[in-house]
């Protein structure tokens, strides 16, 4: 059907949907809501909330749920059990309960949390309760207008290529929305209590590496999300001040422009509090508590660390503490757009290094494979976008265990008279200077999606001629090693610098990653600026980075 035919069909769904759609006067807005259906990306099903096939709403959640249920039936003999959880976003609890009712109507045994919990808790719960699959309602760090639907396998790993492709096939077979069994009863539905969350916290605590007393002072903000209770449990015994303005759940994220610890202004209030009390470390977790960002006191000011910098520090700390237990099987896993700094630190400890595509689900999938074959042991995995995991209690990035280890790391260094800034500079002295950056170019709607594809084609055509010094172009869309095919290009330069380009899997963006190696910060900054000038002026001069 055309987008207009879909629009007319949706007008008949219910009164609330009709009123919302008829209030839209912009034809481009109508087109954007109906020109396609939501698709699984790096973070599952994700989109702006509202009426329409390209939006998150009761009907698209219902379609995804019924399709997923049919897929699970096709591959499972016997009882099917599902675990569900949700974050603090608007409509998250409603979407989770909508999905729970549909699963129950399909005869599944459903477990759902009574209150909001982080992503890693759902990942843990799915395996802990012996479920066939799990669903988490969240849009992670996206702006308040978004929500999403992440699907997990029996091991607590997000659906990867084969499962996602098969599931979406079943979802696409649902063409009659009236066939979706929206179910108000609660037979076959069990609420998950405090006991499972406590088991998760126990599992996280087993990853503790340093518990000596320290006068480290910490400011923590959950950014109106799910991290408040579990993160504070893990930091018990430490001097922690919580940002009161951001402590309680708020789906409008009213104190920040965007609840994303990757963005500089997300930690503004926390840094102000840190200055008031003289804190050493600022910690902020995103709404579903799978990412964590930090700021570190440096004199009278605070330095915001990138995901690559925090990741490198964690690698050094974790491997130093675990050194006696490391073996030839010990392995670090990172994504293809993550800096080589942490990988090189891992190699200096004798670790093997594995690379995956962007998306922590691929790191979780590596853990599954390691456990199945026994050929490698997972020690730490991380990605540049502020996601880290130590331990195998979860198969997704975990800001609960990461927050605990970051604070223990800061305490360990403080007891040596050092800050994390000092520790990072020591790493640069040993391994060379790395400067990493990310530009995201927003291109909305159908026209934007077409522009993104055009830009990717342009990058492919330019190849090694993009600018001087490129030795190799890796096109992941043709299949590299054992990785699934994906629309990513990586340009490797003769000085160790690289640039990667990919469309976002969860937002209308094209992302450009930069990783520059040099002898000094000044030299790296100069090199980065020259590369960015080529990218922005030559290829993406019709849009503005955010």
PDB file of C-alpha atoms in Angstrom, residues 211-476:
ATOM      1  CA  UNK A 211      37.256  -2.726  48.135  1.00  0.00           C
ATOM      2  CA  UNK A 212      39.952  -0.942  50.167  1.00  0.00           C
ATOM      3  CA  UNK A 213      38.787   2.197  51.974  1.00  0.00           C
ATOM      4  CA  UNK A 214      39.320   5.476  50.193  1.00  0.00           C
ATOM      5  CA  UNK A 215      38.277   9.111  50.649  1.00  0.00           C
ATOM      6  CA  UNK A 216      37.052   9.210  47.029  1.00  0.00           C
ATOM      7  CA  UNK A 217      33.989  11.454  46.696  1.00  0.00           C
ATOM      8  CA  UNK A 218      31.454  10.589  43.981  1.00  0.00           C
ATOM      9  CA  UNK A 219      28.464  12.402  42.491  1.00  0.00           C
ATOM     10  CA  UNK A 220      26.010  10.097  40.743  1.00  0.00           C
ATOM     11  CA  UNK A 221      23.032  10.866  38.506  1.00  0.00           C
ATOM     12  CA  UNK A 222      20.659   8.242  37.080  1.00  0.00           C
ATOM     13  CA  UNK A 223      19.351  10.910  34.653  1.00  0.00           C
ATOM     14  CA  UNK A 224      15.730  10.142  35.617  1.00  0.00           C
ATOM     15  CA  UNK A 225      16.210   6.493  34.673  1.00  0.00           C
ATOM     16  CA  UNK A 226      16.477   2.972  36.062  1.00  0.00           C
ATOM     17  CA  UNK A 227      19.973   3.040  37.560  1.00  0.00           C
ATOM     18  CA  UNK A 228      19.218   4.694  40.879  1.00  0.00           C
ATOM     19  CA  UNK A 229      18.534   1.599  43.012  1.00  0.00           C
ATOM     20  CA  UNK A 230      20.970  -1.007  41.591  1.00  0.00           C
ATOM     21  CA  UNK A 231      23.902   1.379  41.058  1.00  0.00           C
ATOM     22  CA  UNK A 232      23.609   2.790  44.564  1.00  0.00           C
ATOM     23  CA  UNK A 233      23.537  -0.753  45.953  1.00  0.00           C
ATOM     24  CA  UNK A 234      26.811  -1.496  44.209  1.00  0.00           C
ATOM     25  CA  UNK A 235      28.378   1.686  45.600  1.00  0.00           C
ATOM     26  CA  UNK A 236      27.385   1.049  49.229  1.00  0.00           C
ATOM     27  CA  UNK A 237      30.230   1.949  51.578  1.00  0.00           C
ATOM     28  CA  UNK A 238      31.486   4.690  49.245  1.00  0.00           C
ATOM     29  CA  UNK A 239      30.943   8.431  49.636  1.00  0.00           C
ATOM     30  CA  UNK A 240      28.185   8.955  47.049  1.00  0.00           C
ATOM     31  CA  UNK A 241      26.023  12.048  46.556  1.00  0.00           C
ATOM     32  CA  UNK A 242      23.013  11.565  44.270  1.00  0.00           C
ATOM     33  CA  UNK A 243      21.754  14.448  42.136  1.00  0.00           C
ATOM     34  CA  UNK A 244      18.325  14.978  43.701  1.00  0.00           C
ATOM     35  CA  UNK A 245      16.895  16.823  40.671  1.00  0.00           C
ATOM     36  CA  UNK A 246      17.551  13.750  38.507  1.00  0.00           C
ATOM     37  CA  UNK A 247      17.038  10.944  41.032  1.00  0.00           C
ATOM     38  CA  UNK A 248      13.428   9.996  40.331  1.00  0.00           C
ATOM     39  CA  UNK A 249      12.052   8.470  37.102  1.00  0.00           C
ATOM     40  CA  UNK A 250      10.782  11.045  34.604  1.00  0.00           C
ATOM     41  CA  UNK A 251       9.861  10.069  31.058  1.00  0.00           C
ATOM     42  CA  UNK A 252      10.141  13.692  29.955  1.00  0.00           C
ATOM     43  CA  UNK A 253      13.755  13.913  31.227  1.00  0.00           C
ATOM     44  CA  UNK A 254      12.856  17.430  32.262  1.00  0.00           C
ATOM     45  CA  UNK A 255      16.293  18.561  33.483  1.00  0.00           C
ATOM     46  CA  UNK A 256      18.284  17.642  30.364  1.00  0.00           C
ATOM     47  CA  UNK A 257      18.077  18.276  26.636  1.00  0.00           C
ATOM     48  CA  UNK A 258      18.774  14.589  26.029  1.00  0.00           C
ATOM     49  CA  UNK A 259      19.366  11.809  28.619  1.00  0.00           C
ATOM     50  CA  UNK A 260      22.522  10.642  26.887  1.00  0.00           C
ATOM     51  CA  UNK A 261      25.764  10.565  28.907  1.00  0.00           C
ATOM     52  CA  UNK A 262      27.650  10.729  25.593  1.00  0.00           C
ATOM     53  CA  UNK A 263      26.533  14.356  25.254  1.00  0.00           C
ATOM     54  CA  UNK A 264      28.384  17.061  27.170  1.00  0.00           C
ATOM     55  CA  UNK A 265      25.404  18.815  28.713  1.00  0.00           C
ATOM     56  CA  UNK A 266      23.820  15.662  30.186  1.00  0.00           C
ATOM     57  CA  UNK A 267      26.180  15.824  33.182  1.00  0.00           C
ATOM     58  CA  UNK A 268      25.985  19.613  33.676  1.00  0.00           C
ATOM     59  CA  UNK A 269      23.911  19.523  36.896  1.00  0.00           C
ATOM     60  CA  UNK A 270      26.013  16.668  38.292  1.00  0.00           C
ATOM     61  CA  UNK A 271      29.232  18.577  37.621  1.00  0.00           C
ATOM     62  CA  UNK A 272      27.807  21.665  39.343  1.00  0.00           C
ATOM     63  CA  UNK A 273      27.058  19.513  42.389  1.00  0.00           C
ATOM     64  CA  UNK A 274      30.557  18.033  42.232  1.00  0.00           C
ATOM     65  CA  UNK A 275      32.089  21.513  42.272  1.00  0.00           C
ATOM     66  CA  UNK A 276      29.986  22.422  45.321  1.00  0.00           C
ATOM     67  CA  UNK A 277      31.196  19.469  47.380  1.00  0.00           C
ATOM     68  CA  UNK A 278      34.652  18.946  45.858  1.00  0.00           C
ATOM     69  CA  UNK A 279      33.906  15.509  44.431  1.00  0.00           C
ATOM     70  CA  UNK A 280      36.583  13.529  42.594  1.00  0.00           C
ATOM     71  CA  UNK A 281      34.312  11.727  40.151  1.00  0.00           C
ATOM     72  CA  UNK A 282      30.995  12.352  38.394  1.00  0.00           C
ATOM     73  CA  UNK A 283      29.029   9.342  37.182  1.00  0.00           C
ATOM     74  CA  UNK A 284      25.924   9.374  34.974  1.00  0.00           C
ATOM     75  CA  UNK A 285      23.889   6.430  33.648  1.00  0.00           C
ATOM     76  CA  UNK A 286      21.353   6.634  30.820  1.00  0.00           C
ATOM     77  CA  UNK A 287      17.620   5.814  31.231  1.00  0.00           C
ATOM     78  CA  UNK A 288      17.945   2.028  30.824  1.00  0.00           C
ATOM     79  CA  UNK A 289      21.288   1.981  32.666  1.00  0.00           C
ATOM     80  CA  UNK A 290      23.351   0.228  30.033  1.00  0.00           C
ATOM     81  CA  UNK A 291      25.666   3.208  29.352  1.00  0.00           C
ATOM     82  CA  UNK A 292      27.702   5.264  31.779  1.00  0.00           C
ATOM     83  CA  UNK A 293      29.559   8.533  31.284  1.00  0.00           C
ATOM     84  CA  UNK A 294      32.084  10.110  33.657  1.00  0.00           C
ATOM     85  CA  UNK A 295      33.709  13.436  34.440  1.00  0.00           C
ATOM     86  CA  UNK A 296      36.919  13.569  36.490  1.00  0.00           C
ATOM     87  CA  UNK A 297      38.188  16.356  38.704  1.00  0.00           C
ATOM     88  CA  UNK A 298      41.350  17.960  37.322  1.00  0.00           C
ATOM     89  CA  UNK A 299      42.404  20.907  39.451  1.00  0.00           C
ATOM     90  CA  UNK A 300      39.422  23.248  39.770  1.00  0.00           C
ATOM     91  CA  UNK A 301      37.584  21.840  36.763  1.00  0.00           C
ATOM     92  CA  UNK A 302      36.161  18.542  35.515  1.00  0.00           C
ATOM     93  CA  UNK A 303      37.228  16.644  32.413  1.00  0.00           C
ATOM     94  CA  UNK A 304      34.618  14.677  30.490  1.00  0.00           C
ATOM     95  CA  UNK A 305      35.976  11.327  29.324  1.00  0.00           C
ATOM     96  CA  UNK A 306      35.025   9.677  26.057  1.00  0.00           C
ATOM     97  CA  UNK A 307      33.806   6.090  25.921  1.00  0.00           C
ATOM     98  CA  UNK A 308      37.105   5.065  24.387  1.00  0.00           C
ATOM     99  CA  UNK A 309      39.088   6.693  27.206  1.00  0.00           C
ATOM    100  CA  UNK A 310      36.996   5.125  29.965  1.00  0.00           C
ATOM    101  CA  UNK A 311      37.155   1.793  28.157  1.00  0.00           C
ATOM    102  CA  UNK A 312      40.948   1.907  27.927  1.00  0.00           C
ATOM    103  CA  UNK A 313      41.221   2.740  31.622  1.00  0.00           C
ATOM    104  CA  UNK A 314      38.877  -0.102  32.557  1.00  0.00           C
ATOM    105  CA  UNK A 315      40.872  -2.551  30.444  1.00  0.00           C
ATOM    106  CA  UNK A 316      44.091  -1.542  32.210  1.00  0.00           C
ATOM    107  CA  UNK A 317      42.502  -1.715  35.683  1.00  0.00           C
ATOM    108  CA  UNK A 318      40.607  -4.977  35.171  1.00  0.00           C
ATOM    109  CA  UNK A 319      43.560  -6.780  33.616  1.00  0.00           C
ATOM    110  CA  UNK A 320      45.951  -5.512  36.294  1.00  0.00           C
ATOM    111  CA  UNK A 321      43.649  -6.849  38.999  1.00  0.00           C
ATOM    112  CA  UNK A 322      42.929 -10.112  37.188  1.00  0.00           C
ATOM    113  CA  UNK A 323      46.483 -10.717  35.972  1.00  0.00           C
ATOM    114  CA  UNK A 324      47.093 -13.852  38.084  1.00  0.00           C
ATOM    115  CA  UNK A 325      43.989 -15.518  36.604  1.00  0.00           C
ATOM    116  CA  UNK A 326      44.537 -14.640  32.934  1.00  0.00           C
ATOM    117  CA  UNK A 327      45.341 -17.415  30.476  1.00  0.00           C
ATOM    118  CA  UNK A 328      45.994 -17.894  26.787  1.00  0.00           C
ATOM    119  CA  UNK A 329      42.208 -18.172  26.348  1.00  0.00           C
ATOM    120  CA  UNK A 330      41.525 -14.756  27.913  1.00  0.00           C
ATOM    121  CA  UNK A 331      39.850 -12.476  25.376  1.00  0.00           C
ATOM    122  CA  UNK A 332      38.826  -8.845  24.989  1.00  0.00           C
ATOM    123  CA  UNK A 333      35.968  -8.044  22.610  1.00  0.00           C
ATOM    124  CA  UNK A 334      35.393  -4.639  21.026  1.00  0.00           C
ATOM    125  CA  UNK A 335      33.445  -3.206  18.110  1.00  0.00           C
ATOM    126  CA  UNK A 336      34.941  -2.133  14.782  1.00  0.00           C
ATOM    127  CA  UNK A 337      34.328   1.561  15.558  1.00  0.00           C
ATOM    128  CA  UNK A 338      36.061   1.396  18.948  1.00  0.00           C
ATOM    129  CA  UNK A 339      39.595   2.744  19.367  1.00  0.00           C
ATOM    130  CA  UNK A 340      42.573   0.377  19.209  1.00  0.00           C
ATOM    131  CA  UNK A 341      43.953   1.789  22.459  1.00  0.00           C
ATOM    132  CA  UNK A 342      42.135  -0.620  24.769  1.00  0.00           C
ATOM    133  CA  UNK A 343      42.867  -3.504  22.403  1.00  0.00           C
ATOM    134  CA  UNK A 344      46.592  -2.700  22.474  1.00  0.00           C
ATOM    135  CA  UNK A 345      46.510  -2.589  26.268  1.00  0.00           C
ATOM    136  CA  UNK A 346      44.823  -5.992  26.210  1.00  0.00           C
ATOM    137  CA  UNK A 347      47.477  -7.390  23.886  1.00  0.00           C
ATOM    138  CA  UNK A 348      50.205  -6.140  26.246  1.00  0.00           C
ATOM    139  CA  UNK A 349      48.675  -8.436  28.899  1.00  0.00           C
ATOM    140  CA  UNK A 350      48.640 -11.337  26.454  1.00  0.00           C
ATOM    141  CA  UNK A 351      44.935 -11.184  25.695  1.00  0.00           C
ATOM    142  CA  UNK A 352      43.378 -12.215  22.435  1.00  0.00           C
ATOM    143  CA  UNK A 353      41.299  -9.480  20.786  1.00  0.00           C
ATOM    144  CA  UNK A 354      38.072 -10.101  18.886  1.00  0.00           C
ATOM    145  CA  UNK A 355      36.172  -7.492  16.839  1.00  0.00           C
ATOM    146  CA  UNK A 356      32.442  -7.309  16.181  1.00  0.00           C
ATOM    147  CA  UNK A 357      30.097  -5.073  14.239  1.00  0.00           C
ATOM    148  CA  UNK A 358      28.542  -2.066  15.979  1.00  0.00           C
ATOM    149  CA  UNK A 359      25.939  -3.094  18.535  1.00  0.00           C
ATOM    150  CA  UNK A 360      26.584  -4.790  21.860  1.00  0.00           C
ATOM    151  CA  UNK A 361      24.429  -7.728  20.792  1.00  0.00           C
ATOM    152  CA  UNK A 362      27.409  -8.912  18.757  1.00  0.00           C
ATOM    153  CA  UNK A 363      29.623  -8.846  21.854  1.00  0.00           C
ATOM    154  CA  UNK A 364      26.961 -10.848  23.701  1.00  0.00           C
ATOM    155  CA  UNK A 365      26.892 -13.302  20.807  1.00  0.00           C
ATOM    156  CA  UNK A 366      30.667 -13.756  21.137  1.00  0.00           C
ATOM    157  CA  UNK A 367      30.179 -14.664  24.805  1.00  0.00           C
ATOM    158  CA  UNK A 368      27.584 -17.259  23.796  1.00  0.00           C
ATOM    159  CA  UNK A 369      30.005 -18.764  21.272  1.00  0.00           C
ATOM    160  CA  UNK A 370      32.925 -18.763  23.725  1.00  0.00           C
ATOM    161  CA  UNK A 371      30.856 -20.667  26.282  1.00  0.00           C
ATOM    162  CA  UNK A 372      29.670 -23.139  23.660  1.00  0.00           C
ATOM    163  CA  UNK A 373      33.123 -23.962  22.274  1.00  0.00           C
ATOM    164  CA  UNK A 374      35.257 -23.415  25.372  1.00  0.00           C
ATOM    165  CA  UNK A 375      38.030 -22.099  23.119  1.00  0.00           C
ATOM    166  CA  UNK A 376      38.128 -18.616  24.658  1.00  0.00           C
ATOM    167  CA  UNK A 377      37.302 -16.930  27.956  1.00  0.00           C
ATOM    168  CA  UNK A 378      35.533 -13.569  27.943  1.00  0.00           C
ATOM    169  CA  UNK A 379      37.206 -11.023  30.233  1.00  0.00           C
ATOM    170  CA  UNK A 380      35.912  -7.616  29.127  1.00  0.00           C
ATOM    171  CA  UNK A 381      33.938  -6.166  26.240  1.00  0.00           C
ATOM    172  CA  UNK A 382      33.199  -2.573  25.351  1.00  0.00           C
ATOM    173  CA  UNK A 383      32.215  -0.102  22.668  1.00  0.00           C
ATOM    174  CA  UNK A 384      33.054   3.555  22.144  1.00  0.00           C
ATOM    175  CA  UNK A 385      29.455   4.601  22.866  1.00  0.00           C
ATOM    176  CA  UNK A 386      29.915   4.269  26.638  1.00  0.00           C
ATOM    177  CA  UNK A 387      28.920   0.616  26.948  1.00  0.00           C
ATOM    178  CA  UNK A 388      31.040  -1.874  28.948  1.00  0.00           C
ATOM    179  CA  UNK A 389      30.686  -5.374  30.368  1.00  0.00           C
ATOM    180  CA  UNK A 390      32.833  -7.354  32.783  1.00  0.00           C
ATOM    181  CA  UNK A 391      31.501 -10.785  33.706  1.00  0.00           C
ATOM    182  CA  UNK A 392      28.959 -12.967  31.927  1.00  0.00           C
ATOM    183  CA  UNK A 393      25.981 -12.399  34.236  1.00  0.00           C
ATOM    184  CA  UNK A 394      24.508 -10.280  31.416  1.00  0.00           C
ATOM    185  CA  UNK A 395      24.938 -10.456  27.652  1.00  0.00           C
ATOM    186  CA  UNK A 396      24.376  -6.745  27.073  1.00  0.00           C
ATOM    187  CA  UNK A 397      26.291  -3.674  28.162  1.00  0.00           C
ATOM    188  CA  UNK A 398      25.904  -3.118  31.884  1.00  0.00           C
ATOM    189  CA  UNK A 399      26.266   0.284  33.534  1.00  0.00           C
ATOM    190  CA  UNK A 400      25.678  -1.282  36.967  1.00  0.00           C
ATOM    191  CA  UNK A 401      28.836  -3.397  36.958  1.00  0.00           C
ATOM    192  CA  UNK A 402      30.674  -0.667  35.018  1.00  0.00           C
ATOM    193  CA  UNK A 403      29.773   2.013  37.592  1.00  0.00           C
ATOM    194  CA  UNK A 404      31.007  -0.208  40.401  1.00  0.00           C
ATOM    195  CA  UNK A 405      34.319  -0.918  38.658  1.00  0.00           C
ATOM    196  CA  UNK A 406      34.872   2.692  37.558  1.00  0.00           C
ATOM    197  CA  UNK A 407      34.464   3.863  41.148  1.00  0.00           C
ATOM    198  CA  UNK A 408      36.744   1.098  42.453  1.00  0.00           C
ATOM    199  CA  UNK A 409      39.292   2.034  39.793  1.00  0.00           C
ATOM    200  CA  UNK A 410      39.153   5.705  40.815  1.00  0.00           C
ATOM    201  CA  UNK A 411      39.569   4.705  44.476  1.00  0.00           C
ATOM    202  CA  UNK A 412      42.545   2.488  43.618  1.00  0.00           C
ATOM    203  CA  UNK A 413      44.280   5.315  41.819  1.00  0.00           C
ATOM    204  CA  UNK A 414      43.399   7.882  44.502  1.00  0.00           C
ATOM    205  CA  UNK A 415      45.000   5.670  47.135  1.00  0.00           C
ATOM    206  CA  UNK A 416      48.143   5.966  45.005  1.00  0.00           C
ATOM    207  CA  UNK A 417      47.797   9.766  44.908  1.00  0.00           C
ATOM    208  CA  UNK A 418      46.548   9.789  41.305  1.00  0.00           C
ATOM    209  CA  UNK A 419      43.396  10.845  39.466  1.00  0.00           C
ATOM    210  CA  UNK A 420      41.938   9.100  36.437  1.00  0.00           C
ATOM    211  CA  UNK A 421      43.379  11.984  34.380  1.00  0.00           C
ATOM    212  CA  UNK A 422      46.836  10.983  35.637  1.00  0.00           C
ATOM    213  CA  UNK A 423      46.102   7.346  34.871  1.00  0.00           C
ATOM    214  CA  UNK A 424      45.019   8.165  31.330  1.00  0.00           C
ATOM    215  CA  UNK A 425      48.141  10.233  30.716  1.00  0.00           C
ATOM    216  CA  UNK A 426      50.251   7.284  31.872  1.00  0.00           C
ATOM    217  CA  UNK A 427      48.499   5.127  29.280  1.00  0.00           C
ATOM    218  CA  UNK A 428      49.219   7.710  26.563  1.00  0.00           C
ATOM    219  CA  UNK A 429      52.880   7.817  27.610  1.00  0.00           C
ATOM    220  CA  UNK A 430      53.096   4.056  27.180  1.00  0.00           C
ATOM    221  CA  UNK A 431      50.879   3.427  24.153  1.00  0.00           C
ATOM    222  CA  UNK A 432      50.861   6.733  22.261  1.00  0.00           C
ATOM    223  CA  UNK A 433      48.216   9.441  21.993  1.00  0.00           C
ATOM    224  CA  UNK A 434      44.760   8.578  20.641  1.00  0.00           C
ATOM    225  CA  UNK A 435      42.150  11.215  19.799  1.00  0.00           C
ATOM    226  CA  UNK A 436      38.659   9.957  19.036  1.00  0.00           C
ATOM    227  CA  UNK A 437      35.622  11.851  17.846  1.00  0.00           C
ATOM    228  CA  UNK A 438      32.123  11.268  16.461  1.00  0.00           C
ATOM    229  CA  UNK A 439      29.921  13.347  14.173  1.00  0.00           C
ATOM    230  CA  UNK A 440      26.234  12.507  13.726  1.00  0.00           C
ATOM    231  CA  UNK A 441      24.406  14.062  10.792  1.00  0.00           C
ATOM    232  CA  UNK A 442      20.608  14.088  11.172  1.00  0.00           C
ATOM    233  CA  UNK A 443      18.573  13.481   7.996  1.00  0.00           C
ATOM    234  CA  UNK A 444      14.905  12.897   8.785  1.00  0.00           C
ATOM    235  CA  UNK A 445      12.072  11.261   6.892  1.00  0.00           C
ATOM    236  CA  UNK A 446      11.924   9.418   3.598  1.00  0.00           C
ATOM    237  CA  UNK A 447      14.061  12.047   1.856  1.00  0.00           C
ATOM    238  CA  UNK A 448      16.619  11.804   4.636  1.00  0.00           C
ATOM    239  CA  UNK A 449      16.799   8.013   4.387  1.00  0.00           C
ATOM    240  CA  UNK A 450      17.410   8.298   0.631  1.00  0.00           C
ATOM    241  CA  UNK A 451      20.076  10.959   1.229  1.00  0.00           C
ATOM    242  CA  UNK A 452      21.870   8.689   3.707  1.00  0.00           C
ATOM    243  CA  UNK A 453      22.010   5.891   1.127  1.00  0.00           C
ATOM    244  CA  UNK A 454      23.293   8.366  -1.455  1.00  0.00           C
ATOM    245  CA  UNK A 455      26.030   9.533   0.916  1.00  0.00           C
ATOM    246  CA  UNK A 456      27.122   5.959   1.612  1.00  0.00           C
ATOM    247  CA  UNK A 457      27.345   5.354  -2.145  1.00  0.00           C
ATOM    248  CA  UNK A 458      29.418   8.523  -2.467  1.00  0.00           C
ATOM    249  CA  UNK A 459      31.834   7.344   0.219  1.00  0.00           C
ATOM    250  CA  UNK A 460      32.212   4.019  -1.580  1.00  0.00           C
ATOM    251  CA  UNK A 461      32.895   5.751  -4.873  1.00  0.00           C
ATOM    252  CA  UNK A 462      35.550   8.027  -3.383  1.00  0.00           C
ATOM    253  CA  UNK A 463      37.380   5.088  -1.761  1.00  0.00           C
ATOM    254  CA  UNK A 464      41.098   5.655  -1.241  1.00  0.00           C
ATOM    255  CA  UNK A 465      40.876   9.039  -2.970  1.00  0.00           C
ATOM    256  CA  UNK A 466      38.804  10.469  -0.129  1.00  0.00           C
ATOM    257  CA  UNK A 467      41.979  12.141   1.156  1.00  0.00           C
ATOM    258  CA  UNK A 468      45.724  11.536   1.213  1.00  0.00           C
ATOM    259  CA  UNK A 469      47.166   8.740   3.323  1.00  0.00           C
ATOM    260  CA  UNK A 470      44.433   6.093   3.038  1.00  0.00           C
ATOM    261  CA  UNK A 471      45.999   2.644   2.694  1.00  0.00           C
ATOM    262  CA  UNK A 472      42.894   0.458   2.841  1.00  0.00           C
ATOM    263  CA  UNK A 473      39.119   0.694   2.574  1.00  0.00           C
ATOM    264  CA  UNK A 474      37.122  -2.016   4.372  1.00  0.00           C
ATOM    265  CA  UNK A 475      33.560  -2.419   3.132  1.00  0.00           C
ATOM    266  CA  UNK A 476      31.632  -4.515   5.664  1.00  0.00           C
TER     267      UNK A 476
END
